[in-house]
Coordinates of C-alpha atoms in Angstrom, one line a residue:
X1 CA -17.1 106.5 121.0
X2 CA -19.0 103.0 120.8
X3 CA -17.2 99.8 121.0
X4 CA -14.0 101.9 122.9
X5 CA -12.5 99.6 125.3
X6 CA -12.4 100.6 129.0
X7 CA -9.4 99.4 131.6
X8 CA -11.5 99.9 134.7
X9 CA -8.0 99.4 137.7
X10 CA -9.8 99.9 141.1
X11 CA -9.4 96.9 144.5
X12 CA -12.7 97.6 145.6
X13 CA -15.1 95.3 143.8
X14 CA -18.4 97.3 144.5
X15 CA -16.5 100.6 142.5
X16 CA -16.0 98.0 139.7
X17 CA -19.1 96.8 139.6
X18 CA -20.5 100.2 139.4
X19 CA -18.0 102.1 137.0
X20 CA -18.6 99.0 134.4
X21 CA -22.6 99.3 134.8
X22 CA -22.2 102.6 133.8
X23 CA -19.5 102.5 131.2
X24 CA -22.0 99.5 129.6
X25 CA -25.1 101.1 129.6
X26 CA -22.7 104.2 127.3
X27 CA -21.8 101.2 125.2
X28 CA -18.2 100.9 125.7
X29 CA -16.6 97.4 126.4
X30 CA -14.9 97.4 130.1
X31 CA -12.2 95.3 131.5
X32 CA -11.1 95.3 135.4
X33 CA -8.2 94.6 137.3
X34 CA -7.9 95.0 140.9
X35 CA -4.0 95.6 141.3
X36 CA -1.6 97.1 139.4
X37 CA 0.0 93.7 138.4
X38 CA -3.2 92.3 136.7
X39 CA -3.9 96.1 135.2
X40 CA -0.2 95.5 133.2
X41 CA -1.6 92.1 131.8
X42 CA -4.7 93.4 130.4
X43 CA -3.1 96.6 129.1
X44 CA -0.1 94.2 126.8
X45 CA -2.8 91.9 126.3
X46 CA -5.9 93.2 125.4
X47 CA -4.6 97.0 124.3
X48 CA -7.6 99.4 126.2
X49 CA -8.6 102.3 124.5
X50 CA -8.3 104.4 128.0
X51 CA -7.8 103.6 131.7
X52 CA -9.7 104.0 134.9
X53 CA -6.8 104.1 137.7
X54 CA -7.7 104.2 141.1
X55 CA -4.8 106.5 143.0
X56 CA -4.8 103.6 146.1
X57 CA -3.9 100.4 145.4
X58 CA -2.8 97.6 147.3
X59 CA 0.8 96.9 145.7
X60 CA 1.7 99.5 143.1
X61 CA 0.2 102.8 143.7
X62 CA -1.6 104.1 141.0
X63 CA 0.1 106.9 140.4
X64 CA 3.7 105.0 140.3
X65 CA 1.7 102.4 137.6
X66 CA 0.8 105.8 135.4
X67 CA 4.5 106.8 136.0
X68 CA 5.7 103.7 134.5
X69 CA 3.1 103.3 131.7
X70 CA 4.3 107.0 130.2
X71 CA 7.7 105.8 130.5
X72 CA 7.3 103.0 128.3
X73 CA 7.2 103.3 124.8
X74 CA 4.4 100.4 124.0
X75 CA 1.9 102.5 126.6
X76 CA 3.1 106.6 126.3
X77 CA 0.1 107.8 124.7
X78 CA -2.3 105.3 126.4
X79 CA -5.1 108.2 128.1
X80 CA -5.4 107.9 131.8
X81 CA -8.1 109.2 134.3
X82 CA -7.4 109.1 137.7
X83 CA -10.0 108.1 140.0
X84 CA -8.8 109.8 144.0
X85 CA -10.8 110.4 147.2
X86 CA -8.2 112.8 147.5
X87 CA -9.7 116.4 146.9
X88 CA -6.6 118.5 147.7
X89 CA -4.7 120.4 144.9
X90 CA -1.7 119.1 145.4
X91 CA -2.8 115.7 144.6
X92 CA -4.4 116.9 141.7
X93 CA -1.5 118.5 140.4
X94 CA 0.5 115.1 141.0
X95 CA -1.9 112.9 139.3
X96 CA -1.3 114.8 136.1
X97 CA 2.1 115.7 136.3
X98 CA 2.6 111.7 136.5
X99 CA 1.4 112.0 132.6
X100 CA -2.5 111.0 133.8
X101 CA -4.9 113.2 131.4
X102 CA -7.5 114.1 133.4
X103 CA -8.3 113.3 137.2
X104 CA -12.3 112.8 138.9
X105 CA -12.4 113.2 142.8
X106 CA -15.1 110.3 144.5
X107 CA -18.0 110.7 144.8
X108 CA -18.9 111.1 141.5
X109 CA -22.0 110.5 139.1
X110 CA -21.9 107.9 136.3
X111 CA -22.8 110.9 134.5
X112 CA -20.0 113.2 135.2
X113 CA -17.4 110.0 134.4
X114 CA -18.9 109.2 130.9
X115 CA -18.9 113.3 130.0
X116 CA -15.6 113.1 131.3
X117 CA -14.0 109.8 130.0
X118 CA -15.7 110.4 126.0
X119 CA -13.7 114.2 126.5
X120 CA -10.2 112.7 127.3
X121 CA -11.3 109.7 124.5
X122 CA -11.7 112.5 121.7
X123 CA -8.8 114.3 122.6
X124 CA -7.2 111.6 121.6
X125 CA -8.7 110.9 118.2
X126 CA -7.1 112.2 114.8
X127 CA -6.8 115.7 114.5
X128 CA -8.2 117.9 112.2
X129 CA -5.4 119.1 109.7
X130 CA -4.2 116.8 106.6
X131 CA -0.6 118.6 105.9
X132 CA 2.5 118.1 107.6
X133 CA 3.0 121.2 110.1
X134 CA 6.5 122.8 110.8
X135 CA 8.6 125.2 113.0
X136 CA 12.0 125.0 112.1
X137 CA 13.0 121.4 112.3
X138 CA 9.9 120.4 113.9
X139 CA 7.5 118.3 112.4
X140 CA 3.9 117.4 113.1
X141 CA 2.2 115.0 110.8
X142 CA -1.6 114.7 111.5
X143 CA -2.3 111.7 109.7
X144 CA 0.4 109.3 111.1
X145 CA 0.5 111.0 114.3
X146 CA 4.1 111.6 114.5
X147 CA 6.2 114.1 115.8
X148 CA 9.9 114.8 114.8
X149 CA 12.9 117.5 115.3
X150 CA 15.6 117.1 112.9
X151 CA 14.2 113.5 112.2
X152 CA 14.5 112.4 115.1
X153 CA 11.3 111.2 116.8
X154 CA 9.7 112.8 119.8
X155 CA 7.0 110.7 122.1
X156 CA 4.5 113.1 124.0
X157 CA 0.7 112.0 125.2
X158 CA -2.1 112.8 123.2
X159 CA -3.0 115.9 125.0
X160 CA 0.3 116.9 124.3
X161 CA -0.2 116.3 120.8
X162 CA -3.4 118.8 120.5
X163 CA -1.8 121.2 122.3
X164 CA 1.0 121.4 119.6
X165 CA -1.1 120.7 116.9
X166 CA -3.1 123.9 118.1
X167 CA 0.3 126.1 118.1
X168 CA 1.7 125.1 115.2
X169 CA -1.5 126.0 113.7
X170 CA -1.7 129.4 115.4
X171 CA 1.8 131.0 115.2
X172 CA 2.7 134.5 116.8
X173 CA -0.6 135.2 118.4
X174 CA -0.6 134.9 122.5
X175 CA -3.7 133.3 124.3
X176 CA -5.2 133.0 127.7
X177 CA -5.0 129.9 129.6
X178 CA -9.0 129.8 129.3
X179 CA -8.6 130.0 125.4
X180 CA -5.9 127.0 125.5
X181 CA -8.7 125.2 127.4
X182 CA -11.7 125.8 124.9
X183 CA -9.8 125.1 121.8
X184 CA -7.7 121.8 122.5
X185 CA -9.7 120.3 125.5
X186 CA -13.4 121.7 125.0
X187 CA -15.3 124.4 125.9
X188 CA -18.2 122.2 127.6
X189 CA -15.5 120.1 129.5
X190 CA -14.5 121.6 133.2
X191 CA -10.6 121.4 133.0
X192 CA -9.3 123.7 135.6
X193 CA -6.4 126.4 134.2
X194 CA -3.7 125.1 136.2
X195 CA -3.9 121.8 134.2
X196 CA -2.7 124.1 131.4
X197 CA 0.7 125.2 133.0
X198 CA 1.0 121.3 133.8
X199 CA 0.4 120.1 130.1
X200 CA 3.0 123.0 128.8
X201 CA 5.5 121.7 131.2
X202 CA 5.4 118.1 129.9
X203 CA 5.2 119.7 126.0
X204 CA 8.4 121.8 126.4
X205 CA 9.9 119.0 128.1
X206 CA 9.4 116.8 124.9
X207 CA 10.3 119.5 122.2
X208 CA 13.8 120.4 124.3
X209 CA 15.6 118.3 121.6
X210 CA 17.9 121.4 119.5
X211 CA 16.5 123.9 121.8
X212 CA 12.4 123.7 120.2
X213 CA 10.8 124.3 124.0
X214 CA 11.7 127.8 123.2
X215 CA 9.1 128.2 120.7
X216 CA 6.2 127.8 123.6
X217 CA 6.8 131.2 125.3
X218 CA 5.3 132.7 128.2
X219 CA 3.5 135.8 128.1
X220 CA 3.2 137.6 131.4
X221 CA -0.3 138.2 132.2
X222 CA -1.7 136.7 129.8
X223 CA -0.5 133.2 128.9
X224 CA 1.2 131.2 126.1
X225 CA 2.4 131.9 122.6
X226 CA 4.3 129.6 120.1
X227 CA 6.7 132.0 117.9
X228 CA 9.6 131.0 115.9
X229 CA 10.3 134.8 115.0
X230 CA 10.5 135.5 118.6
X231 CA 13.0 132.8 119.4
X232 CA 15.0 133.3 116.8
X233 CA 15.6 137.0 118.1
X234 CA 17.0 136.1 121.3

């Protein structure tokens, strides 16, 4: 995790000053921007590993400049955290369902942002397999990180990634929403279980080329499951 380089995006200076303190004394390298315009520079120019994104901001929102940066090719997979003094659900739910990967709520500890930022940061790192994995026309190779469906390439977020990489990996079997959580985001990091449903959402939304969203499947009262044999029954 040393040497990673941090977009810290916040237009209060004395939340900058503190978030790069902290994020220096970890040993990562941090970069700031107070609005969304200078946050765009910096992320073209100087390619951050993951970004810090304030939800208020005085031109763009931050929410509208995470909208944008999942839209565009160049900045899809680019992690985000979300930095809100907005505790409700709602806004939880919003923040990731723009394509952010995780969300912190101020006040926070330095601590509780490093645990949290080196999490999103090794979710996405290389995964584990070597071979190519399929589902019908679906393919997932691990070593260049692509995805494709009948050769034709699919974009989706690194979380995204892990999620499939995890269900292509474990066909026909169903799981809980808390065993998604410990086996593709980490069983010491606090993700709450609706962040699942949001994640499947965006992963089905990205496989609906040929009709491939069908393989993620859910199971009532009990969660998800990734079957081809199903599908191919109904």
């Amino acid at each position: 995790m040393q040497n990673k380089t941090i977009l810290i995006v916040d237009d209060e200076a004395a939340v900058r000053d503190m978030l790069r303190v902290a994020l220096e004394m970890a040993d990562y390298r941090c970069l700031e921007a107070e609005n969304a315009q200078e946050a765009h520079a910096l992320i073209i120019d100087e390619k951050p590993d993951l970004i810090l994104l304030d939800w208020m901001l005085p031109d763009v929102s931050g929410v509208e400049l995470a909208r944008r940066l999942k839209r565009d090719e160049l900045t899809s997979t680019l992690p985000i955290i979300m930095l809100t003094a907005k505790g409700e659900e709602d806004h939880k739910i919003k923040g990731l369902e723009t394509g952010a990967d995780d969300y912190i709520t101020k006040p926070f500890s330095p601590r509780e942002l490093v645990a949290r930022l080196k999490a999103v940061l090794r979710r996405a790192g290389p995964s584990t397999p070597d071979e190519p994995l399929t589902a019908g026309q679906l393919v997932l190779d691990p070593i260049s990180h692509r995805v494709s469906i009948s050769g034709k390439a699919v974009e989706m977020g690194p979380t995204e990634f892990r999620l499939l990489t995890f269900f292509l990996s474990h066909q026909e079997r169903a799981y809980s929403r808390a065993q998604l959580l410990d086996h593709v985001w980490g069983g010491n990091v606090y993700v709450e279980e609706r962040t699942v449903d949001v994640h499947i959402r965006r992963l089905r939304k990205a496989l609906a080329i040929d009709g491939h969203d069908r393989y993620i499947q859910t199971v009532r009262g009990t969660g998800y499951r990734f079957s081809v044999q199903s599908a191919e029954k109904v």
